[in-house]
PDB file of C-alpha atoms in Angstrom:
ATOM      1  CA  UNK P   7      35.252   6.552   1.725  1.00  0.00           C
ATOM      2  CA  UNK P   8      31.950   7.937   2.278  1.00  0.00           C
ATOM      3  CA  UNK P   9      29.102   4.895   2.752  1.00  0.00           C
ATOM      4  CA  UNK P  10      25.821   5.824   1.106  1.00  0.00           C
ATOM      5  CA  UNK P  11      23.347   4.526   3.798  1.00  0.00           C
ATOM      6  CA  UNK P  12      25.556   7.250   5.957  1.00  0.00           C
ATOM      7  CA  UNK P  13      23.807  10.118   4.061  1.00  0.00           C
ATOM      8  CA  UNK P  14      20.379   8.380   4.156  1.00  0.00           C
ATOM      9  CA  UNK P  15      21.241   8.352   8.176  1.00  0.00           C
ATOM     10  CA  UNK P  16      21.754  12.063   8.105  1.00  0.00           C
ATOM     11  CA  UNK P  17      18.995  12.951   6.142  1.00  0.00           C
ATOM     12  CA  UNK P  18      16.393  11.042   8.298  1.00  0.00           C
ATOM     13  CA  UNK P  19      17.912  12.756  11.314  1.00  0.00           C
ATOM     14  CA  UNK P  20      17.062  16.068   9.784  1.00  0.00           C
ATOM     15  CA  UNK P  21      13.631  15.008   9.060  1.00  0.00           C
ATOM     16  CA  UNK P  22      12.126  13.429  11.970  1.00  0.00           C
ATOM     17  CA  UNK P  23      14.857  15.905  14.543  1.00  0.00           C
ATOM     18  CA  UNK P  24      15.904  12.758  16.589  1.00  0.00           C
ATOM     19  CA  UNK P  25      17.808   9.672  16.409  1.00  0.00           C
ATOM     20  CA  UNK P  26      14.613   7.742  17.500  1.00  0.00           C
ATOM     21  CA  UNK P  27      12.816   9.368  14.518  1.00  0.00           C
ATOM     22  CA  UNK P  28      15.137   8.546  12.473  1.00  0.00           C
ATOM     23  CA  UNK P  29      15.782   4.498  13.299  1.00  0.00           C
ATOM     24  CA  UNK P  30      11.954   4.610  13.168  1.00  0.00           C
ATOM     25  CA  UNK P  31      12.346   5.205   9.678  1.00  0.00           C
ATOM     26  CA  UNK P  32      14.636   3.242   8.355  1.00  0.00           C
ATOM     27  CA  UNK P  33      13.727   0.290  10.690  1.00  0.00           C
ATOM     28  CA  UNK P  34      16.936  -0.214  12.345  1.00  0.00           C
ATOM     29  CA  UNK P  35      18.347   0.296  16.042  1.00  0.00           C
ATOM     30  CA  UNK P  36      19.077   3.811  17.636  1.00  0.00           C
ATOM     31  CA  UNK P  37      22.594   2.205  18.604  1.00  0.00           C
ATOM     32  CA  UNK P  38      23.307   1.559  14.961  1.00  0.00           C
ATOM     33  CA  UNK P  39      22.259   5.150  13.787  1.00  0.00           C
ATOM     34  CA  UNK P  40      24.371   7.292  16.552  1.00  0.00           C
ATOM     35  CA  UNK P  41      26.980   4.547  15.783  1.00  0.00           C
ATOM     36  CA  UNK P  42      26.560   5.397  11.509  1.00  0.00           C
ATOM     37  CA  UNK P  43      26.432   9.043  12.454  1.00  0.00           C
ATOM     38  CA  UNK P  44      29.957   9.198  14.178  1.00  0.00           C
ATOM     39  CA  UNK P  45      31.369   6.865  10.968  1.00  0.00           C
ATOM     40  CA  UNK P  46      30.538   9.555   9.526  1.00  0.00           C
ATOM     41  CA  UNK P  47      31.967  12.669  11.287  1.00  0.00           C
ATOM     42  CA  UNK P  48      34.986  10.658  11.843  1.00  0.00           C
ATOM     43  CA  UNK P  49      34.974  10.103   7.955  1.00  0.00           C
ATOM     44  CA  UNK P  50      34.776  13.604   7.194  1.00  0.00           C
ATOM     45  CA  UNK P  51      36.481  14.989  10.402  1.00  0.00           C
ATOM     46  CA  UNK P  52      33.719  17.525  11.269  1.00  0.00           C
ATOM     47  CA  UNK P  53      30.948  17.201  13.680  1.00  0.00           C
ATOM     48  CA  UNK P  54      27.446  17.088  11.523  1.00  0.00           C
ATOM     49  CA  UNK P  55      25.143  16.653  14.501  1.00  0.00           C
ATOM     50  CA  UNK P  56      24.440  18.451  17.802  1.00  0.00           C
ATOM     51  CA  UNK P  57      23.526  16.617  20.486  1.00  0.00           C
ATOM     52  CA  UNK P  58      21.926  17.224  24.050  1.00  0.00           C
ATOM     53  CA  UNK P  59      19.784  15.784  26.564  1.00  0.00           C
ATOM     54  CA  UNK P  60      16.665  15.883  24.875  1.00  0.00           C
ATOM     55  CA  UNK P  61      17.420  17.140  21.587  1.00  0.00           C
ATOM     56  CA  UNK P  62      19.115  16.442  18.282  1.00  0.00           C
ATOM     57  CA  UNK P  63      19.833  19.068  15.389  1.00  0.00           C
ATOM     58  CA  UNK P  64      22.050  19.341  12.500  1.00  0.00           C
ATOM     59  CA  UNK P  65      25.427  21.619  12.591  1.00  0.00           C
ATOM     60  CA  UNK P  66      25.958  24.262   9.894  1.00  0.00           C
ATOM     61  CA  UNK P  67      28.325  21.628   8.553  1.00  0.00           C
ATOM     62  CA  UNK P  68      25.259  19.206   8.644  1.00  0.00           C
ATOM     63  CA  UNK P  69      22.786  21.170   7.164  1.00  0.00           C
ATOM     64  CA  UNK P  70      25.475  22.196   4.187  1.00  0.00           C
ATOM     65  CA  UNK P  71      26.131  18.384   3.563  1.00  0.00           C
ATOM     66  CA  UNK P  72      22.060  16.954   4.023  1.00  0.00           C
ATOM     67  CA  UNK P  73      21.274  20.038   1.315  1.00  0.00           C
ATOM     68  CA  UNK P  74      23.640  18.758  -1.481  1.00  0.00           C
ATOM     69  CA  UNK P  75      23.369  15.338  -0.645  1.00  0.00           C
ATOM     70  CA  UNK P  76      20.045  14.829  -0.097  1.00  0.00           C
ATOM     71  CA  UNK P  77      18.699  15.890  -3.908  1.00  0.00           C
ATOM     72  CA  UNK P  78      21.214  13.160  -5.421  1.00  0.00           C
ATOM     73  CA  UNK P  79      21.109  10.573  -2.933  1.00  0.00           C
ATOM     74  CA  UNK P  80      18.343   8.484  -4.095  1.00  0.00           C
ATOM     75  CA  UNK P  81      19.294   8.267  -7.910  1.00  0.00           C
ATOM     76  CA  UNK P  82      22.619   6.811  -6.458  1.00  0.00           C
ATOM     77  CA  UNK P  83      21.529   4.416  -4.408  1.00  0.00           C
ATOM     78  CA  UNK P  84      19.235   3.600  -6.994  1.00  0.00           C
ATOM     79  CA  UNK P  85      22.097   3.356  -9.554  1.00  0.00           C
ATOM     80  CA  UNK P  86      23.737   0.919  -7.182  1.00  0.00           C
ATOM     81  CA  UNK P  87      20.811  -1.224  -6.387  1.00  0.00           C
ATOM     82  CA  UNK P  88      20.926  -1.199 -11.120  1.00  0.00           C
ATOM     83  CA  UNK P  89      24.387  -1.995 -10.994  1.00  0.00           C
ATOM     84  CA  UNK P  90      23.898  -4.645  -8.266  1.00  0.00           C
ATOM     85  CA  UNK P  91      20.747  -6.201 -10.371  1.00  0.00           C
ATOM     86  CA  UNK P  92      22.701  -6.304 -13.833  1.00  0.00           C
ATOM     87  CA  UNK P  93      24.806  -9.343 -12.182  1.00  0.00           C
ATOM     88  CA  UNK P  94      21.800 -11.603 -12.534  1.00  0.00           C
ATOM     89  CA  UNK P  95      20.443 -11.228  -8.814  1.00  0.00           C
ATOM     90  CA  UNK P  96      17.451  -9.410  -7.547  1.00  0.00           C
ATOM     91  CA  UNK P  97      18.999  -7.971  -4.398  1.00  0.00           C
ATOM     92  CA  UNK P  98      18.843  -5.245  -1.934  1.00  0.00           C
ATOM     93  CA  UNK P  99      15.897  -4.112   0.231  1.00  0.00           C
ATOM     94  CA  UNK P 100      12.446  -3.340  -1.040  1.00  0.00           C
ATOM     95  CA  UNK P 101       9.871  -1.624   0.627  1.00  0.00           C
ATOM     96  CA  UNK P 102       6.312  -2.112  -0.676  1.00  0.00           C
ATOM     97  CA  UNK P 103       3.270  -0.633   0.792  1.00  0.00           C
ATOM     98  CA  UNK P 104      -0.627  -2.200   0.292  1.00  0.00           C
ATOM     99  CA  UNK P 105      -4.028  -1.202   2.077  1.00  0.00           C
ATOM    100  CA  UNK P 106      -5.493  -3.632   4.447  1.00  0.00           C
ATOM    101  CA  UNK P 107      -7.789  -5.372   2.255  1.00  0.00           C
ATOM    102  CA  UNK P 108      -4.960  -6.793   0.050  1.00  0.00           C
ATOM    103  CA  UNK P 109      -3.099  -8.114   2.500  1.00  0.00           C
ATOM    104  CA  UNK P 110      -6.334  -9.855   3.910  1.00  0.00           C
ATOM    105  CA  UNK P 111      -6.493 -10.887   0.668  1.00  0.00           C
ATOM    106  CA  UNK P 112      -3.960 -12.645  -1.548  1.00  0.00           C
ATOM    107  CA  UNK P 113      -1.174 -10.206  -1.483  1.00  0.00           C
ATOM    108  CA  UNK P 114       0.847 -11.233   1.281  1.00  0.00           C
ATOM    109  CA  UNK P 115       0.680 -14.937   0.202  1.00  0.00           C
ATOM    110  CA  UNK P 116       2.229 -13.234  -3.092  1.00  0.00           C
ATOM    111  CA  UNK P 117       5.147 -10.654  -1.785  1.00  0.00           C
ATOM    112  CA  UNK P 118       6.029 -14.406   0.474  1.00  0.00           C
ATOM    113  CA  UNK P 119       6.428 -16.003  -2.985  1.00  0.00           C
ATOM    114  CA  UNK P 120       8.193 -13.568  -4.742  1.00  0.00           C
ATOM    115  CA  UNK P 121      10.531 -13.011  -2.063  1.00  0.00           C
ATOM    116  CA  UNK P 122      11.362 -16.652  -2.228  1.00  0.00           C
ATOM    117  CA  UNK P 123      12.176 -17.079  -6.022  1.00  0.00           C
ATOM    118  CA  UNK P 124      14.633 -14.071  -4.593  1.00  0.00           C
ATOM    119  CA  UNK P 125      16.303 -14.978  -1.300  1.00  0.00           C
ATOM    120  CA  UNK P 126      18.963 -12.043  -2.060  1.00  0.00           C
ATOM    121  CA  UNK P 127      15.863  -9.588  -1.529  1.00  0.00           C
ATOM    122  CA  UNK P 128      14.684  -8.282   1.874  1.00  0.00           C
ATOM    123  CA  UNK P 129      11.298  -7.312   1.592  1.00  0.00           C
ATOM    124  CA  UNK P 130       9.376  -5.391   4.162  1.00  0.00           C
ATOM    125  CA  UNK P 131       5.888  -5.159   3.456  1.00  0.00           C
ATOM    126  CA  UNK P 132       4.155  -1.901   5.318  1.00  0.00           C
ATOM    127  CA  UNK P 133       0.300  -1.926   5.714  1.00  0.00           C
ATOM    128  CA  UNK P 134      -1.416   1.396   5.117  1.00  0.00           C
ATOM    129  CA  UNK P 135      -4.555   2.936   3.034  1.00  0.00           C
ATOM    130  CA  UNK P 136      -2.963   6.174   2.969  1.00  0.00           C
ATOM    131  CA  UNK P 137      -1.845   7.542  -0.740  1.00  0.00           C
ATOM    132  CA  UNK P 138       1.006  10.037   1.176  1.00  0.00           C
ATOM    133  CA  UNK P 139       2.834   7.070   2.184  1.00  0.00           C
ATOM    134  CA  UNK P 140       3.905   6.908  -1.407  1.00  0.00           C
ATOM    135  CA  UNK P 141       5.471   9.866  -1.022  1.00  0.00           C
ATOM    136  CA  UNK P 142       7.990   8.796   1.213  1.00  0.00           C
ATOM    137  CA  UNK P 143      11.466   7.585   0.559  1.00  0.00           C
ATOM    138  CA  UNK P 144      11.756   4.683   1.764  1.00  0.00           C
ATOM    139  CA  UNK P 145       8.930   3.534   0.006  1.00  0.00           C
ATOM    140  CA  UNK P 146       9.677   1.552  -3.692  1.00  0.00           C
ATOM    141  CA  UNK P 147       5.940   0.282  -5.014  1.00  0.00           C
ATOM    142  CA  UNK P 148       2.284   1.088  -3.660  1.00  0.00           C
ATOM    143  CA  UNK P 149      -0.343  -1.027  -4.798  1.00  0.00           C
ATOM    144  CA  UNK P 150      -3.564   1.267  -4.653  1.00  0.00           C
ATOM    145  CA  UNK P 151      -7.066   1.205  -5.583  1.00  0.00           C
ATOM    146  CA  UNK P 152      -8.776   3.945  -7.640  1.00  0.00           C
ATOM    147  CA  UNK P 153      -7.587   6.845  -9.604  1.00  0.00           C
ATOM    148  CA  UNK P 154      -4.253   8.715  -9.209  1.00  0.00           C
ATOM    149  CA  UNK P 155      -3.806  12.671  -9.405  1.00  0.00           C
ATOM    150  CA  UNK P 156      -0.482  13.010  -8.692  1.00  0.00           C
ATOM    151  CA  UNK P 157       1.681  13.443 -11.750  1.00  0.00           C
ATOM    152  CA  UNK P 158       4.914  12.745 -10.175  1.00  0.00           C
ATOM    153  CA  UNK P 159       4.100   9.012  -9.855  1.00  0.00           C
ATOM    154  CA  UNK P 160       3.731   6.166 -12.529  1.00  0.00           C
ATOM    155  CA  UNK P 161       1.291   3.673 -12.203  1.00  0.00           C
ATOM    156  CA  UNK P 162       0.980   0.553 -13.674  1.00  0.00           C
ATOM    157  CA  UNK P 163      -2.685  -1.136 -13.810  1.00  0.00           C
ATOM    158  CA  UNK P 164      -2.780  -4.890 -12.365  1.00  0.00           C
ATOM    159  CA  UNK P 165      -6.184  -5.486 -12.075  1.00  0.00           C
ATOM    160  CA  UNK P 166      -9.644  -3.929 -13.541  1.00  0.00           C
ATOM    161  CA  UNK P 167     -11.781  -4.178 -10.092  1.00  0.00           C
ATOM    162  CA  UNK P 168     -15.448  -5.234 -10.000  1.00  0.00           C
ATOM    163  CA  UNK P 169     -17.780  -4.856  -7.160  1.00  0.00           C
ATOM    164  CA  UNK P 170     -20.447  -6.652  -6.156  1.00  0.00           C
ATOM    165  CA  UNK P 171     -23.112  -6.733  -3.388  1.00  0.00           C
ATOM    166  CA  UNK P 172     -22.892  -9.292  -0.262  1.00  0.00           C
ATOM    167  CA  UNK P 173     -24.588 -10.620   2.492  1.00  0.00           C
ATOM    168  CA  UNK P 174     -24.149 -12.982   5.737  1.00  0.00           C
ATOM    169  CA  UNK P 175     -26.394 -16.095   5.939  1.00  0.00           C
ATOM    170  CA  UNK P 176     -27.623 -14.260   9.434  1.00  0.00           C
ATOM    171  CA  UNK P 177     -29.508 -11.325   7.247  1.00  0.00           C
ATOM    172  CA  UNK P 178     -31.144 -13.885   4.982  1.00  0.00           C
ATOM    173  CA  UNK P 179     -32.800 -15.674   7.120  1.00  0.00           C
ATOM    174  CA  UNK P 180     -34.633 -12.433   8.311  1.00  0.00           C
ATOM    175  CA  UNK P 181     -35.175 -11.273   4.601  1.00  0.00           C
ATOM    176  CA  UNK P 182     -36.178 -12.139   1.030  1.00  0.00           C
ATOM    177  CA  UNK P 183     -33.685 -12.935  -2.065  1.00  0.00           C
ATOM    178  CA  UNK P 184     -33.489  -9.902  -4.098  1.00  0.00           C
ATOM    179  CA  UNK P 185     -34.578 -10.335  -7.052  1.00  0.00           C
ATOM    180  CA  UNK P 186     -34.570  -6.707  -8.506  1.00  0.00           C
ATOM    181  CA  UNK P 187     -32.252  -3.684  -6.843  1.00  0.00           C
ATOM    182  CA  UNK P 188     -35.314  -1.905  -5.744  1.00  0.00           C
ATOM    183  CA  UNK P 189     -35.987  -4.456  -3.333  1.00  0.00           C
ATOM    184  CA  UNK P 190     -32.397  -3.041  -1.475  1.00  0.00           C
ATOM    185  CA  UNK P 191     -33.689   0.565  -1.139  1.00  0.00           C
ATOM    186  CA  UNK P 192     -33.476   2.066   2.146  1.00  0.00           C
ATOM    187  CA  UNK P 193     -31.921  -1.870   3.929  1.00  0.00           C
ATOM    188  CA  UNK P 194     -29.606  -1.175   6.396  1.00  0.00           C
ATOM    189  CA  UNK P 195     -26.069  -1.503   4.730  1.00  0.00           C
ATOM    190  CA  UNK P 196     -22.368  -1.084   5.823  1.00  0.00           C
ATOM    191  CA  UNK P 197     -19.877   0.623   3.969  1.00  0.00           C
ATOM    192  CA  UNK P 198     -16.305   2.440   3.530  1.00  0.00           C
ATOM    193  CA  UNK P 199     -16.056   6.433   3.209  1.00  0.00           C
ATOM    194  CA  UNK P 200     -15.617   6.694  -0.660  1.00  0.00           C
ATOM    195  CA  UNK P 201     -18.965   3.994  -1.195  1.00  0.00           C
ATOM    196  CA  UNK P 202     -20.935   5.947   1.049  1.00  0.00           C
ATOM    197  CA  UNK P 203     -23.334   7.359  -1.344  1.00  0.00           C
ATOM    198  CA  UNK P 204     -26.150   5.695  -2.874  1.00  0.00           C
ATOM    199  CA  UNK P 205     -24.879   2.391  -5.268  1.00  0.00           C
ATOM    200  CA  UNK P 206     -25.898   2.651  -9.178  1.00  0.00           C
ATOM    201  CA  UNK P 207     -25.686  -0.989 -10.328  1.00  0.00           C
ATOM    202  CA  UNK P 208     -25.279  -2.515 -14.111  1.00  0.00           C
ATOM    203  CA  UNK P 209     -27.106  -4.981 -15.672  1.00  0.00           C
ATOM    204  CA  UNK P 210     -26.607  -5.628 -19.602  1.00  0.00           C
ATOM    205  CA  UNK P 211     -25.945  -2.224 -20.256  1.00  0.00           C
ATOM    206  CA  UNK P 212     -28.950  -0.368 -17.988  1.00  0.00           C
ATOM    207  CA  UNK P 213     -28.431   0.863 -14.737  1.00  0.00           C
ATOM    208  CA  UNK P 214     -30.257   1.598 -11.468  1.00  0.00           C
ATOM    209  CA  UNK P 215     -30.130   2.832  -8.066  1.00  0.00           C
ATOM    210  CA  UNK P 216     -29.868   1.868  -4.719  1.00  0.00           C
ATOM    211  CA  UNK P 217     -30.804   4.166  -2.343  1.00  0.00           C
ATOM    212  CA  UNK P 218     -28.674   3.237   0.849  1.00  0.00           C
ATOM    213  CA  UNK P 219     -29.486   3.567   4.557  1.00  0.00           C
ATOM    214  CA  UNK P 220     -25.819   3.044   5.224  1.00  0.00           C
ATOM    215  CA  UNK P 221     -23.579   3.324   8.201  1.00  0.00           C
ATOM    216  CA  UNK P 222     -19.506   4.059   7.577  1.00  0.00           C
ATOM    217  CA  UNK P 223     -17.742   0.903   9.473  1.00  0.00           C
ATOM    218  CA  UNK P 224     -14.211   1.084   8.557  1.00  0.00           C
ATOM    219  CA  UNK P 225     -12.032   2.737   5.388  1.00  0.00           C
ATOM    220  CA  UNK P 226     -10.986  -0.746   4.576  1.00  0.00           C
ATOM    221  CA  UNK P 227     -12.564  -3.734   2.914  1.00  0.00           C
ATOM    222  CA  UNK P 228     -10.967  -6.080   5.065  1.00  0.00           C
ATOM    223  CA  UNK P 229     -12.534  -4.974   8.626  1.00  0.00           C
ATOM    224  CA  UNK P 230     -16.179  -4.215   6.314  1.00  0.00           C
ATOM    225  CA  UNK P 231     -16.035  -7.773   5.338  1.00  0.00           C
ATOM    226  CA  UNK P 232     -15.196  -8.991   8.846  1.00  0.00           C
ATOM    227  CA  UNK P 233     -18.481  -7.102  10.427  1.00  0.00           C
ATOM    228  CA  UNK P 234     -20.509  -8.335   7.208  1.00  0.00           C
ATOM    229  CA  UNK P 235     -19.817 -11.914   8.107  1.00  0.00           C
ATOM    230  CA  UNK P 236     -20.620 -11.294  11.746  1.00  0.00           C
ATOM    231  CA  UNK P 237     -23.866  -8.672  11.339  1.00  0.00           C
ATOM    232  CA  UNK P 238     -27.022  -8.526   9.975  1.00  0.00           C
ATOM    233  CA  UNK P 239     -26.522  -5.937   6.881  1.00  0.00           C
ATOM    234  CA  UNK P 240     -25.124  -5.739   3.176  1.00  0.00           C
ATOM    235  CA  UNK P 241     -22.353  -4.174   1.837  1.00  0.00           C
ATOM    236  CA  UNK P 242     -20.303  -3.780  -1.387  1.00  0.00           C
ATOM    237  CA  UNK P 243     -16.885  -5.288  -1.679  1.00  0.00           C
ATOM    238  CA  UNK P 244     -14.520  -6.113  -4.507  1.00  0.00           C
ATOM    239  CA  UNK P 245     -15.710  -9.340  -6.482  1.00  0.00           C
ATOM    240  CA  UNK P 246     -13.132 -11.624  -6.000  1.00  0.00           C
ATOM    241  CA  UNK P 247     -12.280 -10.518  -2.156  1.00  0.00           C
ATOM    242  CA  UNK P 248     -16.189 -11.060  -1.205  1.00  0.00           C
ATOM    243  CA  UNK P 249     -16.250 -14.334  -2.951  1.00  0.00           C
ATOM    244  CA  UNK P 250     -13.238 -15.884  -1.240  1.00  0.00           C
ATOM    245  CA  UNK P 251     -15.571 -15.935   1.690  1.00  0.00           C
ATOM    246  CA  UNK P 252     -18.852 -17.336  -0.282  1.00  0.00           C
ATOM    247  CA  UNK P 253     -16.689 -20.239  -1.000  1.00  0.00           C
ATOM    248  CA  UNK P 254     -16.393 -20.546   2.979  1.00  0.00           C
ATOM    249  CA  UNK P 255     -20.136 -20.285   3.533  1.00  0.00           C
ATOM    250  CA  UNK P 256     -19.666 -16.876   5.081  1.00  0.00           C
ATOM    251  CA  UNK P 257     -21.361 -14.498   2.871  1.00  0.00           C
ATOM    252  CA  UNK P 258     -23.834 -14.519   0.065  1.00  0.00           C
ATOM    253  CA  UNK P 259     -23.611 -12.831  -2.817  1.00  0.00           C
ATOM    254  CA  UNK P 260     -26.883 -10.743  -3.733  1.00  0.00           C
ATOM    255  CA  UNK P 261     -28.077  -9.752  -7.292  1.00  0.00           C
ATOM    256  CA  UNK P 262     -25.182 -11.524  -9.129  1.00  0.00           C
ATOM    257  CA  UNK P 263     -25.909 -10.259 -12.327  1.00  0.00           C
ATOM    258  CA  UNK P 264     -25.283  -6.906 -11.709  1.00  0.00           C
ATOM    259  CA  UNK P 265     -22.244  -5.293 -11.229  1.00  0.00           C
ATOM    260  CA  UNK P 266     -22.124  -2.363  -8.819  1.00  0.00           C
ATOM    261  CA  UNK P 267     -19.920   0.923  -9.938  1.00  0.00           C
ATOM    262  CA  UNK P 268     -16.422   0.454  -9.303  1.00  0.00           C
ATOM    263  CA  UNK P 269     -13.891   3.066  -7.567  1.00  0.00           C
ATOM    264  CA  UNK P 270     -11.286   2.282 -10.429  1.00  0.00           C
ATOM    265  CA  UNK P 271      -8.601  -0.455 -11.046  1.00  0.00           C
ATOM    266  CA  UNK P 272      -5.710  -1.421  -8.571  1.00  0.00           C
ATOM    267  CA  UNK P 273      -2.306  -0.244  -9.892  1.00  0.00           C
ATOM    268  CA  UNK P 274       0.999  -0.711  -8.988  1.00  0.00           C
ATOM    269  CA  UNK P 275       2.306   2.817  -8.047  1.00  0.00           C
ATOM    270  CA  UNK P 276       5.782   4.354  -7.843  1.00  0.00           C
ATOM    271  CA  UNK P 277       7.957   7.502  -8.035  1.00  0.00           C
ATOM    272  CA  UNK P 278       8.970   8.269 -11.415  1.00  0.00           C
ATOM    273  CA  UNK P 279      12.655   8.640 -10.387  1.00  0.00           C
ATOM    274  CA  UNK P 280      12.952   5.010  -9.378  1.00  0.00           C
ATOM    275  CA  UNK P 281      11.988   3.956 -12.866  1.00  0.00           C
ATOM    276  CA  UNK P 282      14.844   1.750 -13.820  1.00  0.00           C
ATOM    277  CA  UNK P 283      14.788  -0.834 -10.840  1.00  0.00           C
ATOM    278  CA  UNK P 284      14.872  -3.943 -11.824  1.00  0.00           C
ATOM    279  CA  UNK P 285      13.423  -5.547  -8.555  1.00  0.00           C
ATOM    280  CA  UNK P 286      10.670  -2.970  -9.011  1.00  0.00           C
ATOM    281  CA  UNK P 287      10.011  -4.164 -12.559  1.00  0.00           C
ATOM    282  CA  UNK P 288      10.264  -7.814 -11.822  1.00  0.00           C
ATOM    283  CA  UNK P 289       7.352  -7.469  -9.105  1.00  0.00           C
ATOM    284  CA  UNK P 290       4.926  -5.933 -10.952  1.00  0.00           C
ATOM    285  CA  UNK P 291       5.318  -8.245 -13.665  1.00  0.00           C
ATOM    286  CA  UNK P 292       5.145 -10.875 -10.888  1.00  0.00           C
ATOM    287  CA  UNK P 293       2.114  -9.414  -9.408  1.00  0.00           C
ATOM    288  CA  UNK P 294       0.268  -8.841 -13.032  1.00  0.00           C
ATOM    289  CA  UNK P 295       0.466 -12.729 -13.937  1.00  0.00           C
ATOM    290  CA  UNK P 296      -1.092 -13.399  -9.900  1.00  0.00           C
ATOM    291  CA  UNK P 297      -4.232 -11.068 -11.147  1.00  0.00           C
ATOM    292  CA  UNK P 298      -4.596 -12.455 -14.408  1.00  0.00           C
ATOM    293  CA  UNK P 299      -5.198 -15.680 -13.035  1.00  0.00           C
ATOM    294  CA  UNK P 300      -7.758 -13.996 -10.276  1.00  0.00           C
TER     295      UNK P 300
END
């Protein structure tokens, strides 16, 4: 009988063109995917992958079976993972990918808890702020900031971000309180690619504008908020990341009544074809009750 993970073997193979590639991938040894590979010709008597010295390609055999297999094979495994999940359990593997800034903040505290209520689940939580990631498939839930414009995913929000303006103790003592946000124009202020722009701010329904001298430092909050703490500048970061470290005494939060214009909320993101996991569902209702209580 044919195993499953075989095919998702083969299929990496022919995407990344090298056993190396291809354990990359799928996190697992080199050994173990040569070793999965020949299972697999031996199942099917018929060699699926040519191999020399320095390079790997799929037979005619091996392309025929990776281009029926490969449109299907995720809905089954899928299916199984279901089938496995009806009995009660949360099982399987999950793969869940977060920006930086998340996992600086609360996140990986939460994917640690989760993953206990559900010792049958092996987790592996990926770090990255890029969107494509999403697109791969090994990849089961994104959590994201900001708008989505791809159509082929479902998102879920979790959280309605709000951003607010900080400070380190260092650049007060060599400058006044704000009072008023024209009293920020032209200050010397770090920020993140998609923030670097001049900041409109909200107060009871009016708005201004700060017109930034900025500098781009990272294109993650967690690094921005590491150089705020140690500098002598402002920045904007998400409200209840930036006042984790007021309660430490490491920044200062400036104009508190005004609430700078947000990117969008963070949403739990994921291809519309895994739609009926269970594990899937049971995180991001896990993960909604953790940001309700934020």
């Amino acid at each position: 009988m044919i195993n499953l993970n075989d095919l998702r073997v083969l299929k990496a193979i022919a995407d990344k063109g090298s056993f190396n590639g291809a354990a990359a991938v799928l996190d697992m040894p080199t050994s173990t995917v040569s070793r999965r590979v020949s299972e697999l010709e031996k199942s099917l008597q018929v060699t699926l992958v040519q191999r020399t010295s320095r390079t790997v390609s799929l037979t005619e055999a091996g392309q025929l079976l990776n281009q029926q297999a490969s449109p299907h094979l995720q809905g089954l495994l899928d299916s199984v993972d279901f089938l496995q999940e009806q009995g009660g359990l949360i099982r399987g593997k999950m793969t869940i990918v977060a920006p930086i800034f998340l996992s600086y903040f609360r996140l990986s505290s939460w994917i640690a808890e989760f993953q206990g209520l559900h010792p049958d689940l092996e987790i592996e939580f990926r770090i990255s702020n890029k969107l494509e990631d999403v697109f791969g498939d090994q990849i089961d839930l994104a959590i994201r900031p900001g708008p989505l414009k791809d159509s082929s995913l479902i998102a879920k929000k979790l959280y309605e971000t709000k951003m607010n303006l900080f400070a380190s103790p260092r650049w007060l003592k060599s400058n006044k309180l704000p009072k008023h946000p024209s009293q920020l124009n032209q200050v010397s202020a770090l920020t993140i690619p998609y923030l670097a722009k001049d900041w409109r701010v909200y107060k009871d329904g009016q708005s201004d504008v700060i017109s930034t001298n900025y500098r781009i430092f990272s294109n993650d909050f967690g690094p921005l908020a590491e150089a705020l703490i140690h500098g002598n500048s402002i920045a904007v970061l998400p409200q209840v990341f930036g006042e984790e470290f007021v309660k430490q005494g490491k920044l200062v939060k400036l104009l508190p009544d005004y609430q700078v214009e947000t990117p969008g909320p963070i949403y739990a993101v994921y291809p519309s074809q895994r739609d009926k996991s269970r594990k899937t569902q049971a995180l991001i209702s896990f993960l909604e009750k953790k940001f309700k209580d934020l």
